[in-house]
Amino acid sequence: MQATEVKSFLEGKLSETLSQVQVEVEGEGCNFQLNVISDELAALSPVKRQQQIYAHLNPWITDGSIHAVTMKFFSSAAWAERT
């Protein structure tokens, strides 16, 4: 599995329920690091944020396509300051 695959899948799924979301993905194979930029997700508790992502990744985790996921969440302002 490639990072571009995970990125396009997550951005597509998350944009169905969130007004603005950007996902930066690093890694390949079955280990990925996600930077999720969304004001709506940044306002949620850490557990709720992760639940939103895992809900979409669960089929790939279950079949072993994804083994490890590290997530960091940023508001759009925090992301702009970081880069």
Short mmCIF file of N, CA and C in Angstrom, two decimals:
data_model
loop_
_atom_site.label_atom_id
_atom_site.label_comp_id
_atom_site.label_asym_id
_atom_site.label_seq_id
_atom_site.Cartn_x
_atom_site.Cartn_y
_atom_site.Cartn_z
N MET A 1 0.84 -1.18 0.00
CA MET A 1 0.00 0.00 0.00
C MET A 1 0.89 1.24 0.00
N GLN A 2 0.51 2.22 -0.75
CA GLN A 2 1.29 3.45 -0.88
C GLN A 2 0.64 4.59 -0.10
N ALA A 3 1.46 5.56 0.30
CA ALA A 3 0.98 6.71 1.04
C ALA A 3 -0.05 7.50 0.24
N THR A 4 0.12 7.59 -1.07
CA THR A 4 -0.83 8.34 -1.90
C THR A 4 -2.21 7.69 -1.88
N GLU A 5 -2.23 6.37 -1.81
CA GLU A 5 -3.50 5.64 -1.72
C GLU A 5 -4.24 5.98 -0.42
N VAL A 6 -3.51 5.95 0.68
CA VAL A 6 -4.10 6.25 1.99
C VAL A 6 -4.57 7.70 2.02
N LYS A 7 -3.75 8.62 1.50
CA LYS A 7 -4.10 10.04 1.49
C LYS A 7 -5.39 10.30 0.72
N SER A 8 -5.48 9.81 -0.51
CA SER A 8 -6.67 10.08 -1.31
C SER A 8 -7.90 9.42 -0.71
N PHE A 9 -7.75 8.22 -0.17
CA PHE A 9 -8.88 7.54 0.46
C PHE A 9 -9.38 8.33 1.67
N LEU A 10 -8.47 8.69 2.58
CA LEU A 10 -8.88 9.40 3.79
C LEU A 10 -9.46 10.77 3.48
N GLU A 11 -8.82 11.52 2.59
CA GLU A 11 -9.36 12.84 2.26
C GLU A 11 -10.75 12.72 1.65
N GLY A 12 -10.97 11.72 0.82
CA GLY A 12 -12.29 11.51 0.23
C GLY A 12 -13.33 11.18 1.28
N LYS A 13 -13.01 10.25 2.16
CA LYS A 13 -13.96 9.83 3.19
C LYS A 13 -14.22 10.96 4.19
N LEU A 14 -13.17 11.63 4.65
CA LEU A 14 -13.34 12.67 5.66
C LEU A 14 -14.05 13.89 5.10
N SER A 15 -13.85 14.18 3.81
CA SER A 15 -14.52 15.34 3.22
C SER A 15 -16.02 15.14 3.08
N GLU A 16 -16.48 13.89 3.20
CA GLU A 16 -17.92 13.63 3.17
C GLU A 16 -18.61 14.18 4.41
N THR A 17 -17.88 14.27 5.52
CA THR A 17 -18.49 14.70 6.78
C THR A 17 -17.89 15.98 7.35
N LEU A 18 -16.73 16.39 6.86
CA LEU A 18 -16.07 17.59 7.37
C LEU A 18 -15.99 18.62 6.26
N SER A 19 -16.13 19.90 6.63
CA SER A 19 -16.13 20.93 5.60
C SER A 19 -14.76 21.12 4.96
N GLN A 20 -13.70 21.12 5.75
CA GLN A 20 -12.37 21.26 5.18
C GLN A 20 -11.42 20.33 5.91
N VAL A 21 -10.71 19.52 5.16
CA VAL A 21 -9.75 18.60 5.76
C VAL A 21 -8.61 18.37 4.77
N GLN A 22 -7.42 18.28 5.32
CA GLN A 22 -6.23 17.96 4.53
C GLN A 22 -5.49 16.87 5.28
N VAL A 23 -5.00 15.88 4.56
CA VAL A 23 -4.28 14.77 5.18
C VAL A 23 -2.91 14.66 4.52
N GLU A 24 -1.87 14.74 5.33
CA GLU A 24 -0.50 14.51 4.86
C GLU A 24 -0.10 13.12 5.35
N VAL A 25 0.36 12.28 4.45
CA VAL A 25 0.68 10.89 4.79
C VAL A 25 2.13 10.60 4.43
N GLU A 26 2.84 9.99 5.37
CA GLU A 26 4.19 9.50 5.13
C GLU A 26 4.21 8.02 5.45
N GLY A 27 5.14 7.32 4.83
CA GLY A 27 5.27 5.90 5.08
C GLY A 27 4.88 5.10 3.86
N GLU A 28 5.05 3.80 3.97
CA GLU A 28 4.67 2.90 2.89
C GLU A 28 4.56 1.50 3.46
N GLY A 29 4.10 0.61 2.62
CA GLY A 29 3.91 -0.76 3.10
C GLY A 29 2.73 -0.81 4.04
N CYS A 30 2.98 -1.06 5.31
CA CYS A 30 1.88 -1.17 6.27
C CYS A 30 2.04 -0.24 7.46
N ASN A 31 3.00 0.70 7.42
CA ASN A 31 3.22 1.65 8.51
C ASN A 31 3.11 3.07 7.99
N PHE A 32 2.22 3.86 8.61
CA PHE A 32 1.96 5.21 8.12
C PHE A 32 1.92 6.22 9.25
N GLN A 33 2.34 7.44 8.93
CA GLN A 33 2.24 8.57 9.83
C GLN A 33 1.30 9.58 9.16
N LEU A 34 0.28 9.99 9.90
CA LEU A 34 -0.71 10.91 9.36
C LEU A 34 -0.64 12.25 10.07
N ASN A 35 -0.64 13.33 9.32
CA ASN A 35 -0.87 14.67 9.84
C ASN A 35 -2.22 15.08 9.28
N VAL A 36 -3.18 15.25 10.16
CA VAL A 36 -4.54 15.57 9.75
C VAL A 36 -4.81 17.02 10.12
N ILE A 37 -5.11 17.84 9.11
CA ILE A 37 -5.35 19.26 9.32
C ILE A 37 -6.83 19.52 9.14
N SER A 38 -7.49 19.86 10.25
CA SER A 38 -8.93 20.11 10.22
C SER A 38 -9.31 20.87 11.49
N ASP A 39 -9.95 22.02 11.32
CA ASP A 39 -10.40 22.77 12.49
C ASP A 39 -11.46 21.99 13.25
N GLU A 40 -12.32 21.28 12.53
CA GLU A 40 -13.38 20.51 13.19
C GLU A 40 -12.81 19.37 14.01
N LEU A 41 -11.86 18.63 13.47
CA LEU A 41 -11.26 17.53 14.23
C LEU A 41 -10.40 18.04 15.38
N ALA A 42 -9.71 19.15 15.16
CA ALA A 42 -8.85 19.71 16.21
C ALA A 42 -9.66 20.11 17.44
N ALA A 43 -10.93 20.42 17.25
CA ALA A 43 -11.79 20.82 18.37
C ALA A 43 -12.28 19.63 19.19
N LEU A 44 -12.14 18.42 18.67
CA LEU A 44 -12.61 17.22 19.38
C LEU A 44 -11.56 16.72 20.37
N SER A 45 -11.98 15.85 21.26
CA SER A 45 -11.04 15.21 22.18
C SER A 45 -10.12 14.28 21.39
N PRO A 46 -8.94 13.99 21.93
CA PRO A 46 -8.02 13.09 21.22
C PRO A 46 -8.64 11.74 20.84
N VAL A 47 -9.43 11.18 21.73
CA VAL A 47 -10.06 9.88 21.45
C VAL A 47 -11.05 10.01 20.30
N LYS A 48 -11.87 11.04 20.31
CA LYS A 48 -12.86 11.24 19.24
C LYS A 48 -12.18 11.46 17.89
N ARG A 49 -11.06 12.19 17.89
CA ARG A 49 -10.32 12.41 16.64
C ARG A 49 -9.84 11.08 16.06
N GLN A 50 -9.22 10.27 16.91
CA GLN A 50 -8.72 8.98 16.45
C GLN A 50 -9.84 8.07 15.98
N GLN A 51 -10.97 8.11 16.67
CA GLN A 51 -12.10 7.28 16.26
C GLN A 51 -12.57 7.64 14.85
N GLN A 52 -12.56 8.94 14.53
CA GLN A 52 -12.96 9.38 13.19
C GLN A 52 -12.07 8.77 12.11
N ILE A 53 -10.78 8.69 12.38
CA ILE A 53 -9.83 8.15 11.40
C ILE A 53 -9.91 6.63 11.35
N TYR A 54 -9.87 6.00 12.52
CA TYR A 54 -9.90 4.53 12.56
C TYR A 54 -11.18 3.96 11.96
N ALA A 55 -12.28 4.68 12.04
CA ALA A 55 -13.53 4.20 11.45
C ALA A 55 -13.36 3.95 9.95
N HIS A 56 -12.56 4.78 9.30
CA HIS A 56 -12.34 4.63 7.86
C HIS A 56 -11.22 3.65 7.54
N LEU A 57 -10.22 3.56 8.41
CA LEU A 57 -9.08 2.68 8.16
C LEU A 57 -9.30 1.24 8.60
N ASN A 58 -10.33 1.01 9.39
CA ASN A 58 -10.54 -0.31 10.00
C ASN A 58 -10.51 -1.48 9.00
N PRO A 59 -11.14 -1.38 7.83
CA PRO A 59 -11.06 -2.53 6.90
C PRO A 59 -9.62 -2.87 6.51
N TRP A 60 -8.79 -1.85 6.30
CA TRP A 60 -7.39 -2.08 5.93
C TRP A 60 -6.58 -2.60 7.11
N ILE A 61 -6.92 -2.17 8.31
CA ILE A 61 -6.23 -2.67 9.50
C ILE A 61 -6.61 -4.13 9.73
N THR A 62 -7.89 -4.43 9.57
CA THR A 62 -8.38 -5.79 9.78
C THR A 62 -7.75 -6.79 8.82
N ASP A 63 -7.61 -6.39 7.54
CA ASP A 63 -7.03 -7.34 6.57
C ASP A 63 -5.50 -7.32 6.54
N GLY A 64 -4.88 -6.48 7.38
CA GLY A 64 -3.43 -6.46 7.48
C GLY A 64 -2.73 -5.53 6.51
N SER A 65 -3.48 -4.83 5.66
CA SER A 65 -2.87 -3.89 4.72
C SER A 65 -2.17 -2.75 5.45
N ILE A 66 -2.76 -2.34 6.57
CA ILE A 66 -2.15 -1.33 7.44
C ILE A 66 -1.92 -1.97 8.79
N HIS A 67 -0.69 -1.87 9.27
CA HIS A 67 -0.33 -2.46 10.55
C HIS A 67 -0.21 -1.40 11.64
N ALA A 68 0.42 -0.29 11.34
CA ALA A 68 0.66 0.74 12.35
C ALA A 68 0.32 2.11 11.77
N VAL A 69 -0.36 2.92 12.58
CA VAL A 69 -0.73 4.27 12.19
C VAL A 69 -0.40 5.21 13.35
N THR A 70 0.34 6.26 13.04
CA THR A 70 0.62 7.32 13.99
C THR A 70 -0.12 8.55 13.49
N MET A 71 -0.85 9.23 14.38
CA MET A 71 -1.65 10.38 13.96
C MET A 71 -1.29 11.61 14.76
N LYS A 72 -1.22 12.74 14.06
CA LYS A 72 -1.10 14.05 14.70
C LYS A 72 -2.18 14.92 14.07
N PHE A 73 -2.83 15.70 14.91
CA PHE A 73 -3.93 16.55 14.44
C PHE A 73 -3.57 18.01 14.63
N PHE A 74 -3.94 18.82 13.64
CA PHE A 74 -3.63 20.24 13.68
C PHE A 74 -4.85 21.04 13.22
N SER A 75 -5.05 22.21 13.82
CA SER A 75 -6.00 23.16 13.26
C SER A 75 -5.31 23.78 12.05
N SER A 76 -6.05 24.45 11.19
CA SER A 76 -5.43 25.06 10.02
C SER A 76 -4.43 26.14 10.42
N ALA A 77 -4.74 26.88 11.49
CA ALA A 77 -3.82 27.92 11.97
C ALA A 77 -2.53 27.30 12.52
N ALA A 78 -2.66 26.24 13.30
CA ALA A 78 -1.48 25.57 13.86
C ALA A 78 -0.62 24.97 12.74
N TRP A 79 -1.25 24.43 11.71
CA TRP A 79 -0.49 23.86 10.60
C TRP A 79 0.25 24.95 9.83
N ALA A 80 -0.40 26.10 9.63
CA ALA A 80 0.23 27.21 8.92
C ALA A 80 1.45 27.73 9.68
N GLU A 81 1.37 27.76 11.00
CA GLU A 81 2.49 28.21 11.82
C GLU A 81 3.64 27.20 11.77
N ARG A 82 3.30 25.94 11.62
CA ARG A 82 4.30 24.87 11.66
C ARG A 82 5.11 24.79 10.38
N THR A 83 4.49 25.09 9.25
CA THR A 83 5.18 24.92 7.97
C THR A 83 5.71 26.23 7.43
#
